């Protein structure tokens, strides 16, 4: 138990440091709400910011005045939200005070932070281990359909894609570059460097590339992203008309609540684009506590099986809200060359451009890719293709686990 507690604190500190030093002026101060004995993190949040619906702004500002709190700076956010800057004080504590004053803790919320679900910080899944390809893949699907897919992750590494020899990366039509791979001026690979390229490879290994086009977004820099940033990317790709969105990140919200930005994203955007399917990682914490956005009814939540698919991995989240399980253990993926330092301070040299990496991050794009594949084969829209995939998962269900896909 003491070892687990120490590891958790080490992993939180690593994620906190990554969040602060993000490139492109997008760094932020990461904070955590811990349980009483600091053995668990209830939720992560961005320090200095709160969010509320723009329609509630007047009543929220009145509550600030009533509580004699400094009036926050107000900025426009995505999907009908406003951002309240509350520097010089703890954002979660201010949210609690406002909830008590307003009589409703759903009106104002912290800006929760999501972390990547690979060797995800605060979870027991493995970190990358050096390996060599070729990357296992299904044959190209045969059919008259096509699919547009968006991967919401750390961005894409075109040099790694070329060096990997994985020809299906040709389907990546647009991308943002993963530019936080190495510590500046060194060959030291930063945590989550290359994560988006690895997830994209997993997707294309299943979907094929001839009838699929992929866009890779880079909001998940350094392994973490606040919910406003990821929702802004989701809004962008959904409004652009993508069919399938693969999200390799997630969060725990304040107990008893759902994350406000995702609530608003569904109401303001996704509900008006019913043909778009969102696939999301169920998380790597070995719990049935709802993990967002995967736990929403409007997403397809993906948990992880062992490499052979005969059991759920011990670290995969589970529960009624997980829609399908597929292997996310020891996935062979492209990976940058250089020196990688593990959370226990040991290090390893990567020289072959590949790694094995575990987590629901590497199960999620498999399901997204399978939905795209069925769109091509059956010439159907994403909703119908999702229904077909979940029927297949139900047929292969694993007792005491749930719907299972074996590829």
CSV table of C-alpha atoms in Angstrom, one decimal:
chain,number,residue,atom,x,y,z
A,1,UNK,CA,0.0,0.0,0.0
A,2,UNK,CA,2.8,2.4,0.9
A,3,UNK,CA,4.6,1.6,-2.4
A,4,UNK,CA,1.4,2.3,-4.3
A,5,UNK,CA,1.0,5.6,-2.5
A,6,UNK,CA,4.5,6.7,-3.3
A,7,UNK,CA,4.2,5.7,-7.0
A,8,UNK,CA,0.9,7.6,-7.2
A,9,UNK,CA,2.6,10.8,-5.9
A,10,UNK,CA,5.6,10.3,-8.3
A,11,UNK,CA,3.2,9.9,-11.2
A,12,UNK,CA,1.2,12.9,-10.3
A,13,UNK,CA,4.4,15.0,-10.0
A,14,UNK,CA,5.5,13.9,-13.4
A,15,UNK,CA,2.2,14.8,-14.9
A,16,UNK,CA,2.2,18.1,-13.1
A,17,UNK,CA,5.6,19.0,-14.4
A,18,UNK,CA,4.6,18.0,-18.0
A,19,UNK,CA,1.5,20.2,-17.8
A,20,UNK,CA,3.5,23.2,-16.7
A,21,UNK,CA,6.2,23.0,-19.4
A,22,UNK,CA,3.9,22.4,-22.4
A,23,UNK,CA,4.9,24.1,-25.6
A,24,UNK,CA,3.0,26.7,-27.6
A,25,UNK,CA,2.3,28.7,-24.5
A,26,UNK,CA,-0.3,26.1,-23.4
A,27,UNK,CA,1.2,25.1,-20.1
A,28,UNK,CA,-0.9,25.3,-17.0
A,29,UNK,CA,-0.8,24.5,-13.3
A,30,UNK,CA,-2.2,21.1,-12.6
A,31,UNK,CA,-3.9,20.4,-9.2
A,32,UNK,CA,-5.5,17.4,-7.6
A,33,UNK,CA,-8.2,16.8,-5.1
A,34,UNK,CA,-6.9,14.0,-2.9
A,35,UNK,CA,-8.8,11.7,-0.5
A,36,UNK,CA,-8.1,12.2,3.2
A,37,UNK,CA,-5.0,9.9,3.5
A,38,UNK,CA,-3.7,10.8,0.0
A,39,UNK,CA,-3.8,7.3,-1.3
A,40,UNK,CA,-6.2,8.2,-4.2
A,41,UNK,CA,-6.9,11.2,-6.4
A,42,UNK,CA,-10.6,12.0,-6.7
A,43,UNK,CA,-10.1,14.3,-9.7
A,44,UNK,CA,-7.5,16.5,-11.5
A,45,UNK,CA,-8.2,20.1,-12.4
A,46,UNK,CA,-6.6,23.1,-13.9
A,47,UNK,CA,-5.6,25.6,-11.3
A,48,UNK,CA,-6.9,29.2,-11.6
A,49,UNK,CA,-10.0,28.5,-13.8
A,50,UNK,CA,-13.7,27.7,-13.3
A,51,UNK,CA,-16.3,27.2,-16.0
A,52,UNK,CA,-20.0,27.9,-16.2
A,53,UNK,CA,-22.8,28.2,-18.8
A,54,UNK,CA,-22.9,31.6,-20.4
A,55,UNK,CA,-26.6,31.8,-19.4
A,56,UNK,CA,-25.6,31.5,-15.7
A,57,UNK,CA,-22.9,34.1,-15.7
A,58,UNK,CA,-24.9,36.9,-14.0
A,59,UNK,CA,-26.1,34.7,-11.1
A,60,UNK,CA,-22.5,33.4,-10.7
A,61,UNK,CA,-21.0,36.8,-10.6
A,62,UNK,CA,-23.6,37.8,-8.0
A,63,UNK,CA,-22.5,34.9,-5.9
A,64,UNK,CA,-18.9,36.0,-6.1
A,65,UNK,CA,-20.0,39.4,-4.8
A,66,UNK,CA,-22.1,37.9,-2.1
A,67,UNK,CA,-19.2,35.8,-0.9
A,68,UNK,CA,-16.9,38.8,-1.1
A,69,UNK,CA,-14.6,37.0,-3.5
A,70,UNK,CA,-12.6,39.0,-6.1
A,71,UNK,CA,-14.5,39.4,-9.3
A,72,UNK,CA,-13.0,36.9,-11.8
A,73,UNK,CA,-11.8,37.8,-15.3
A,74,UNK,CA,-14.3,36.4,-17.8
A,75,UNK,CA,-13.4,35.0,-21.2
A,76,UNK,CA,-15.5,33.2,-23.8
A,77,UNK,CA,-15.0,29.5,-24.0
A,78,UNK,CA,-16.2,26.8,-26.4
A,79,UNK,CA,-19.7,25.3,-26.7
A,80,UNK,CA,-21.5,28.1,-24.9
A,81,UNK,CA,-19.2,28.2,-21.8
A,82,UNK,CA,-17.4,31.0,-20.2
A,83,UNK,CA,-14.1,30.8,-18.4
A,84,UNK,CA,-13.7,32.4,-15.0
A,85,UNK,CA,-10.1,33.2,-14.0
A,86,UNK,CA,-9.7,32.9,-10.3
A,87,UNK,CA,-6.0,33.4,-9.7
A,88,UNK,CA,-4.5,33.7,-6.2
A,89,UNK,CA,-6.8,31.1,-4.8
A,90,UNK,CA,-7.6,27.4,-5.2
A,91,UNK,CA,-10.1,26.8,-8.0
A,92,UNK,CA,-11.7,23.7,-6.4
A,93,UNK,CA,-12.2,25.5,-3.1
A,94,UNK,CA,-13.8,28.4,-4.8
A,95,UNK,CA,-16.1,26.0,-6.7
A,96,UNK,CA,-17.1,24.5,-3.4
A,97,UNK,CA,-18.0,27.9,-1.9
A,98,UNK,CA,-20.0,28.9,-4.9
A,99,UNK,CA,-21.9,25.6,-4.9
A,100,UNK,CA,-22.9,26.2,-1.3
A,101,UNK,CA,-24.0,29.8,-2.0
A,102,UNK,CA,-25.9,28.9,-5.2
A,103,UNK,CA,-27.4,25.7,-3.7
A,104,UNK,CA,-26.3,23.7,-6.8
A,105,UNK,CA,-22.8,22.4,-7.4
A,106,UNK,CA,-23.6,21.9,-11.1
A,107,UNK,CA,-23.7,25.6,-12.0
A,108,UNK,CA,-20.0,26.3,-11.6
A,109,UNK,CA,-17.3,23.6,-12.1
A,110,UNK,CA,-13.6,23.2,-12.1
A,111,UNK,CA,-11.9,22.8,-15.5
A,112,UNK,CA,-11.1,19.1,-15.1
A,113,UNK,CA,-8.0,17.6,-16.5
A,114,UNK,CA,-7.8,14.4,-18.6
A,115,UNK,CA,-4.8,12.2,-18.8
A,116,UNK,CA,-3.7,9.8,-21.5
A,117,UNK,CA,-4.8,6.2,-21.1
A,118,UNK,CA,-1.6,4.3,-22.1
A,119,UNK,CA,0.9,3.9,-19.3
A,120,UNK,CA,-1.4,6.5,-17.9
A,121,UNK,CA,-0.3,8.5,-15.0
A,122,UNK,CA,-2.2,7.4,-11.9
A,123,UNK,CA,-2.7,3.9,-13.2
A,124,UNK,CA,-0.9,0.5,-13.2
A,125,UNK,CA,-0.6,-0.1,-17.0
A,126,UNK,CA,2.8,-0.6,-18.4
A,127,UNK,CA,5.2,2.1,-19.8
A,128,UNK,CA,6.6,1.5,-23.3
A,129,UNK,CA,9.2,-1.3,-23.7
A,130,UNK,CA,11.6,-1.5,-26.7
A,131,UNK,CA,10.5,-3.9,-29.4
A,132,UNK,CA,10.5,-4.3,-33.1
A,133,UNK,CA,7.8,-4.7,-35.8
A,134,UNK,CA,6.2,-5.4,-38.2
A,135,UNK,CA,3.0,-4.0,-36.9
A,136,UNK,CA,0.2,-6.7,-37.1
A,137,UNK,CA,-2.6,-5.6,-39.4
A,138,UNK,CA,-5.8,-6.9,-40.9
A,139,UNK,CA,-6.1,-7.0,-44.7
A,140,UNK,CA,-7.6,-4.0,-46.5
A,141,UNK,CA,-11.4,-4.1,-46.2
A,142,UNK,CA,-13.3,-4.7,-49.5
A,143,UNK,CA,-16.4,-2.6,-50.1
A,144,UNK,CA,-17.8,0.6,-51.6
A,145,UNK,CA,-17.9,2.7,-48.5
A,146,UNK,CA,-15.5,5.2,-47.0
A,147,UNK,CA,-14.9,6.8,-43.6
A,148,UNK,CA,-13.5,10.0,-42.1
A,149,UNK,CA,-11.8,9.5,-38.7
A,150,UNK,CA,-10.3,11.9,-36.2
A,151,UNK,CA,-7.8,10.9,-33.6
A,152,UNK,CA,-7.7,13.2,-30.5
A,153,UNK,CA,-4.3,12.7,-29.0
A,154,UNK,CA,-0.8,14.1,-28.9
A,155,UNK,CA,-0.5,14.8,-32.6
A,156,UNK,CA,1.5,13.0,-35.3
A,157,UNK,CA,5.1,12.4,-36.1
A,158,UNK,CA,5.6,12.3,-39.9
A,159,UNK,CA,9.3,11.3,-39.5
A,160,UNK,CA,8.5,8.4,-37.2
A,161,UNK,CA,5.7,7.4,-39.5
A,162,UNK,CA,8.1,7.3,-42.5
A,163,UNK,CA,10.8,5.4,-40.6
A,164,UNK,CA,8.4,2.9,-39.2
A,165,UNK,CA,7.7,1.5,-42.7
A,166,UNK,CA,4.0,1.3,-41.8
A,167,UNK,CA,2.5,2.1,-45.2
A,168,UNK,CA,-1.0,2.8,-43.9
A,169,UNK,CA,0.1,6.1,-42.5
A,170,UNK,CA,-0.7,7.4,-46.0
A,171,UNK,CA,-4.3,7.7,-44.8
A,172,UNK,CA,-3.3,10.5,-42.5
A,173,UNK,CA,-4.5,13.5,-44.6
A,174,UNK,CA,-4.2,16.3,-42.0
A,175,UNK,CA,-2.4,16.4,-38.7
A,176,UNK,CA,-0.9,18.6,-36.1
A,177,UNK,CA,2.7,17.8,-35.2
A,178,UNK,CA,3.6,16.1,-31.9
A,179,UNK,CA,6.2,18.6,-30.9
A,180,UNK,CA,6.8,17.7,-27.3
A,181,UNK,CA,8.5,14.4,-28.0
A,182,UNK,CA,12.0,15.2,-26.7
A,183,UNK,CA,13.2,17.3,-23.9
A,184,UNK,CA,14.7,20.4,-25.6
A,185,UNK,CA,18.2,19.8,-27.0
A,186,UNK,CA,18.3,16.2,-26.0
A,187,UNK,CA,17.3,12.7,-27.2
A,188,UNK,CA,15.3,12.1,-23.9
A,189,UNK,CA,11.8,11.0,-24.9
A,190,UNK,CA,9.2,12.7,-22.7
A,191,UNK,CA,6.3,10.8,-21.2
A,192,UNK,CA,3.7,10.2,-23.9
A,193,UNK,CA,6.0,11.3,-26.7
A,194,UNK,CA,4.7,9.6,-29.9
A,195,UNK,CA,1.4,8.5,-28.2
A,196,UNK,CA,-0.8,9.9,-31.0
A,197,UNK,CA,1.2,8.3,-33.7
A,198,UNK,CA,1.0,5.0,-31.9
A,199,UNK,CA,-2.7,5.2,-31.5
A,200,UNK,CA,-3.2,6.1,-35.1
A,201,UNK,CA,-1.2,3.1,-36.2
A,202,UNK,CA,-3.5,0.9,-34.1
A,203,UNK,CA,-6.5,2.4,-35.8
A,204,UNK,CA,-5.2,2.0,-39.3
A,205,UNK,CA,-4.0,-1.6,-38.7
A,206,UNK,CA,-7.7,-2.4,-38.4
A,207,UNK,CA,-9.5,0.1,-40.6
A,208,UNK,CA,-7.1,-0.1,-43.6
A,209,UNK,CA,-6.1,3.0,-45.5
A,210,UNK,CA,-7.5,2.9,-49.0
A,211,UNK,CA,-11.0,4.0,-48.1
A,212,UNK,CA,-10.2,5.8,-44.9
A,213,UNK,CA,-8.9,9.4,-44.2
A,214,UNK,CA,-7.6,10.3,-40.8
A,215,UNK,CA,-7.0,13.7,-39.0
A,216,UNK,CA,-4.8,13.7,-35.9
A,217,UNK,CA,-5.2,16.5,-33.4
A,218,UNK,CA,-2.6,17.4,-30.8
A,219,UNK,CA,-4.4,18.8,-27.8
A,220,UNK,CA,-3.1,16.0,-25.5
A,221,UNK,CA,0.4,17.4,-24.9
A,222,UNK,CA,2.6,16.0,-22.2
A,223,UNK,CA,-0.1,13.4,-21.3
A,224,UNK,CA,-2.7,15.8,-20.1
A,225,UNK,CA,-5.3,18.3,-21.3
A,226,UNK,CA,-8.0,20.3,-19.7
A,227,UNK,CA,-11.6,19.6,-20.7
A,228,UNK,CA,-12.1,22.9,-22.4
A,229,UNK,CA,-9.2,22.3,-24.8
A,230,UNK,CA,-10.3,18.8,-25.7
A,231,UNK,CA,-13.9,19.9,-26.1
A,232,UNK,CA,-12.8,22.7,-28.5
A,233,UNK,CA,-11.0,20.0,-30.6
A,234,UNK,CA,-14.0,17.7,-30.5
A,235,UNK,CA,-16.3,20.6,-31.6
A,236,UNK,CA,-14.0,21.4,-34.5
A,237,UNK,CA,-13.8,17.9,-35.9
A,238,UNK,CA,-17.5,17.1,-35.4
A,239,UNK,CA,-18.7,20.3,-37.1
A,240,UNK,CA,-16.3,19.4,-40.0
A,241,UNK,CA,-18.2,16.2,-40.6
A,242,UNK,CA,-16.0,13.4,-39.4
A,243,UNK,CA,-17.7,10.0,-39.0
A,244,UNK,CA,-15.7,8.5,-36.1
A,245,UNK,CA,-13.7,10.2,-33.3
A,246,UNK,CA,-11.2,8.2,-31.3
A,247,UNK,CA,-10.4,9.7,-27.8
A,248,UNK,CA,-7.5,8.2,-25.9
A,249,UNK,CA,-8.0,10.2,-22.7
A,250,UNK,CA,-10.4,10.6,-19.8
A,251,UNK,CA,-11.1,12.0,-16.4
A,252,UNK,CA,-12.8,11.5,-13.1
A,253,UNK,CA,-15.1,14.4,-12.2
A,254,UNK,CA,-16.1,15.7,-8.8
A,255,UNK,CA,-18.0,13.0,-7.0
A,256,UNK,CA,-21.6,12.8,-8.1
A,257,UNK,CA,-21.0,15.1,-11.1
A,258,UNK,CA,-20.3,14.9,-14.8
A,259,UNK,CA,-17.7,17.2,-16.5
A,260,UNK,CA,-19.5,20.4,-17.5
A,261,UNK,CA,-17.7,21.0,-20.8
A,262,UNK,CA,-18.5,17.5,-22.1
A,263,UNK,CA,-22.1,18.0,-21.0
A,264,UNK,CA,-22.3,21.2,-23.0
A,265,UNK,CA,-20.5,19.6,-26.0
A,266,UNK,CA,-23.1,17.0,-26.3
A,267,UNK,CA,-26.1,19.4,-25.9
A,268,UNK,CA,-24.7,22.1,-28.2
A,269,UNK,CA,-22.8,20.0,-30.8
A,270,UNK,CA,-22.9,16.3,-30.9
A,271,UNK,CA,-26.7,16.0,-30.5
A,272,UNK,CA,-27.0,18.0,-33.7
A,273,UNK,CA,-24.6,15.6,-35.5
A,274,UNK,CA,-26.2,12.2,-34.7
A,275,UNK,CA,-24.2,10.5,-37.5
A,276,UNK,CA,-20.9,11.0,-35.7
A,277,UNK,CA,-19.7,8.2,-33.3
A,278,UNK,CA,-17.3,9.0,-30.4
A,279,UNK,CA,-15.1,6.1,-29.1
A,280,UNK,CA,-13.4,6.7,-25.8
A,281,UNK,CA,-10.9,4.9,-23.5
A,282,UNK,CA,-12.5,3.4,-20.4
A,283,UNK,CA,-9.4,4.1,-18.3
A,284,UNK,CA,-6.6,2.1,-16.6
A,285,UNK,CA,-7.4,2.2,-12.9
A,286,UNK,CA,-9.0,-1.2,-12.4
A,287,UNK,CA,-12.2,0.3,-11.1
A,288,UNK,CA,-15.9,0.6,-12.0
A,289,UNK,CA,-16.1,4.2,-11.1
A,290,UNK,CA,-17.5,6.1,-14.2
A,291,UNK,CA,-14.7,7.6,-16.3
A,292,UNK,CA,-15.5,10.5,-18.6
A,293,UNK,CA,-16.2,10.9,-21.5
A,294,UNK,CA,-16.3,7.1,-21.8
A,295,UNK,CA,-19.1,6.6,-19.3
A,296,UNK,CA,-21.6,8.8,-21.2
A,297,UNK,CA,-24.4,7.0,-23.0
A,298,UNK,CA,-23.4,8.9,-26.2
A,299,UNK,CA,-19.9,7.4,-26.4
A,300,UNK,CA,-18.6,3.9,-27.0
A,301,UNK,CA,-16.5,3.0,-24.0
A,302,UNK,CA,-13.6,0.6,-24.6
A,303,UNK,CA,-11.9,-1.5,-22.0
A,304,UNK,CA,-8.8,-3.7,-22.4
A,305,UNK,CA,-8.4,-7.5,-22.6
A,306,UNK,CA,-5.1,-9.4,-22.2
A,307,UNK,CA,-3.0,-9.9,-25.3
A,308,UNK,CA,-4.7,-13.2,-26.1
A,309,UNK,CA,-8.2,-11.8,-25.4
A,310,UNK,CA,-9.1,-14.4,-22.9
A,311,UNK,CA,-9.6,-12.1,-19.9
A,312,UNK,CA,-9.9,-8.5,-18.8
A,313,UNK,CA,-6.6,-7.0,-17.8
A,314,UNK,CA,-6.4,-6.3,-14.1
A,315,UNK,CA,-5.8,-2.6,-14.7
A,316,UNK,CA,-8.7,-2.0,-17.2
A,317,UNK,CA,-11.7,-0.1,-15.9
A,318,UNK,CA,-14.9,-2.0,-16.1
A,319,UNK,CA,-18.6,-1.8,-15.3
A,320,UNK,CA,-22.1,-1.4,-16.9
A,321,UNK,CA,-20.9,1.7,-18.8
A,322,UNK,CA,-18.1,-0.1,-20.8
A,323,UNK,CA,-19.5,-1.1,-24.2
A,324,UNK,CA,-16.8,-3.4,-25.5
A,325,UNK,CA,-13.4,-4.9,-24.5
A,326,UNK,CA,-10.5,-5.6,-26.9
A,327,UNK,CA,-6.9,-6.3,-26.3
A,328,UNK,CA,-4.9,-3.3,-25.3
A,329,UNK,CA,-2.0,-5.2,-23.7
A,330,UNK,CA,1.5,-5.2,-25.1
A,331,UNK,CA,0.4,-3.5,-28.4
A,332,UNK,CA,3.3,-3.3,-30.9
A,333,UNK,CA,3.4,0.3,-32.1
A,334,UNK,CA,5.8,2.9,-33.7
A,335,UNK,CA,7.8,4.7,-31.1
A,336,UNK,CA,10.5,7.4,-31.2
A,337,UNK,CA,14.2,6.5,-30.9
A,338,UNK,CA,16.1,7.9,-27.9
A,339,UNK,CA,16.3,7.5,-24.2
A,340,UNK,CA,13.2,7.0,-22.1
A,341,UNK,CA,13.2,7.4,-18.3
A,342,UNK,CA,10.6,5.4,-16.4
A,343,UNK,CA,8.7,6.7,-13.4
A,344,UNK,CA,11.0,4.6,-11.1
A,345,UNK,CA,14.0,6.6,-12.6
A,346,UNK,CA,15.5,3.7,-14.5
A,347,UNK,CA,15.9,4.3,-18.3
A,348,UNK,CA,16.1,2.4,-21.6
A,349,UNK,CA,17.4,3.1,-25.1
A,350,UNK,CA,15.0,2.8,-28.0
A,351,UNK,CA,16.7,2.2,-31.3
A,352,UNK,CA,14.3,0.2,-33.5
A,353,UNK,CA,11.5,2.8,-33.9
A,354,UNK,CA,9.0,0.5,-32.1
A,355,UNK,CA,7.7,-0.4,-28.7
A,356,UNK,CA,5.2,-2.5,-26.9
A,357,UNK,CA,2.8,-0.4,-24.9
A,358,UNK,CA,-0.3,-1.2,-22.9
A,359,UNK,CA,-3.5,0.6,-21.9
A,360,UNK,CA,-7.0,1.3,-23.0
A,361,UNK,CA,-5.4,4.0,-25.2
A,362,UNK,CA,-4.4,1.1,-27.5
A,363,UNK,CA,-7.7,-0.7,-27.3
A,364,UNK,CA,-9.8,2.3,-28.1
A,365,UNK,CA,-8.5,3.0,-31.6
A,366,UNK,CA,-9.0,-0.7,-32.5
A,367,UNK,CA,-12.7,-0.3,-31.9
A,368,UNK,CA,-12.8,3.0,-33.8
A,369,UNK,CA,-10.9,1.4,-36.6
A,370,UNK,CA,-13.3,-1.5,-36.7
A,371,UNK,CA,-16.3,0.8,-36.9
A,372,UNK,CA,-14.6,2.6,-39.9
A,373,UNK,CA,-13.9,-0.8,-41.4
A,374,UNK,CA,-17.5,-1.9,-41.3
A,375,UNK,CA,-18.5,1.5,-42.9
A,376,UNK,CA,-16.3,0.6,-45.8
A,377,UNK,CA,-17.4,-3.0,-46.1
A,378,UNK,CA,-21.1,-2.5,-45.6
A,379,UNK,CA,-21.4,1.0,-47.1
A,380,UNK,CA,-23.3,2.2,-44.0
A,381,UNK,CA,-23.0,5.3,-41.8
A,382,UNK,CA,-21.0,5.3,-38.5
A,383,UNK,CA,-24.1,4.7,-36.3
A,384,UNK,CA,-25.0,1.6,-38.2
A,385,UNK,CA,-21.4,0.4,-38.3
A,386,UNK,CA,-21.1,0.9,-34.5
A,387,UNK,CA,-24.3,-1.2,-34.0
A,388,UNK,CA,-22.8,-4.0,-36.1
A,389,UNK,CA,-19.5,-3.9,-34.1
A,390,UNK,CA,-21.3,-4.0,-30.8
A,391,UNK,CA,-23.5,-6.9,-32.0
A,392,UNK,CA,-20.2,-8.7,-32.8
A,393,UNK,CA,-18.9,-7.9,-29.4
A,394,UNK,CA,-22.1,-9.3,-27.7
A,395,UNK,CA,-21.7,-12.6,-29.6
A,396,UNK,CA,-18.1,-12.9,-28.3
A,397,UNK,CA,-19.0,-11.8,-24.8
A,398,UNK,CA,-16.7,-13.0,-22.0
A,399,UNK,CA,-18.5,-14.3,-18.8
A,400,UNK,CA,-18.1,-11.9,-15.9
A,401,UNK,CA,-16.4,-9.3,-18.2
A,402,UNK,CA,-18.8,-8.3,-21.0
A,403,UNK,CA,-18.9,-7.8,-24.7
A,404,UNK,CA,-15.6,-8.8,-26.3
A,405,UNK,CA,-14.0,-8.4,-29.7
A,406,UNK,CA,-11.3,-10.8,-30.9
A,407,UNK,CA,-9.4,-9.7,-34.1
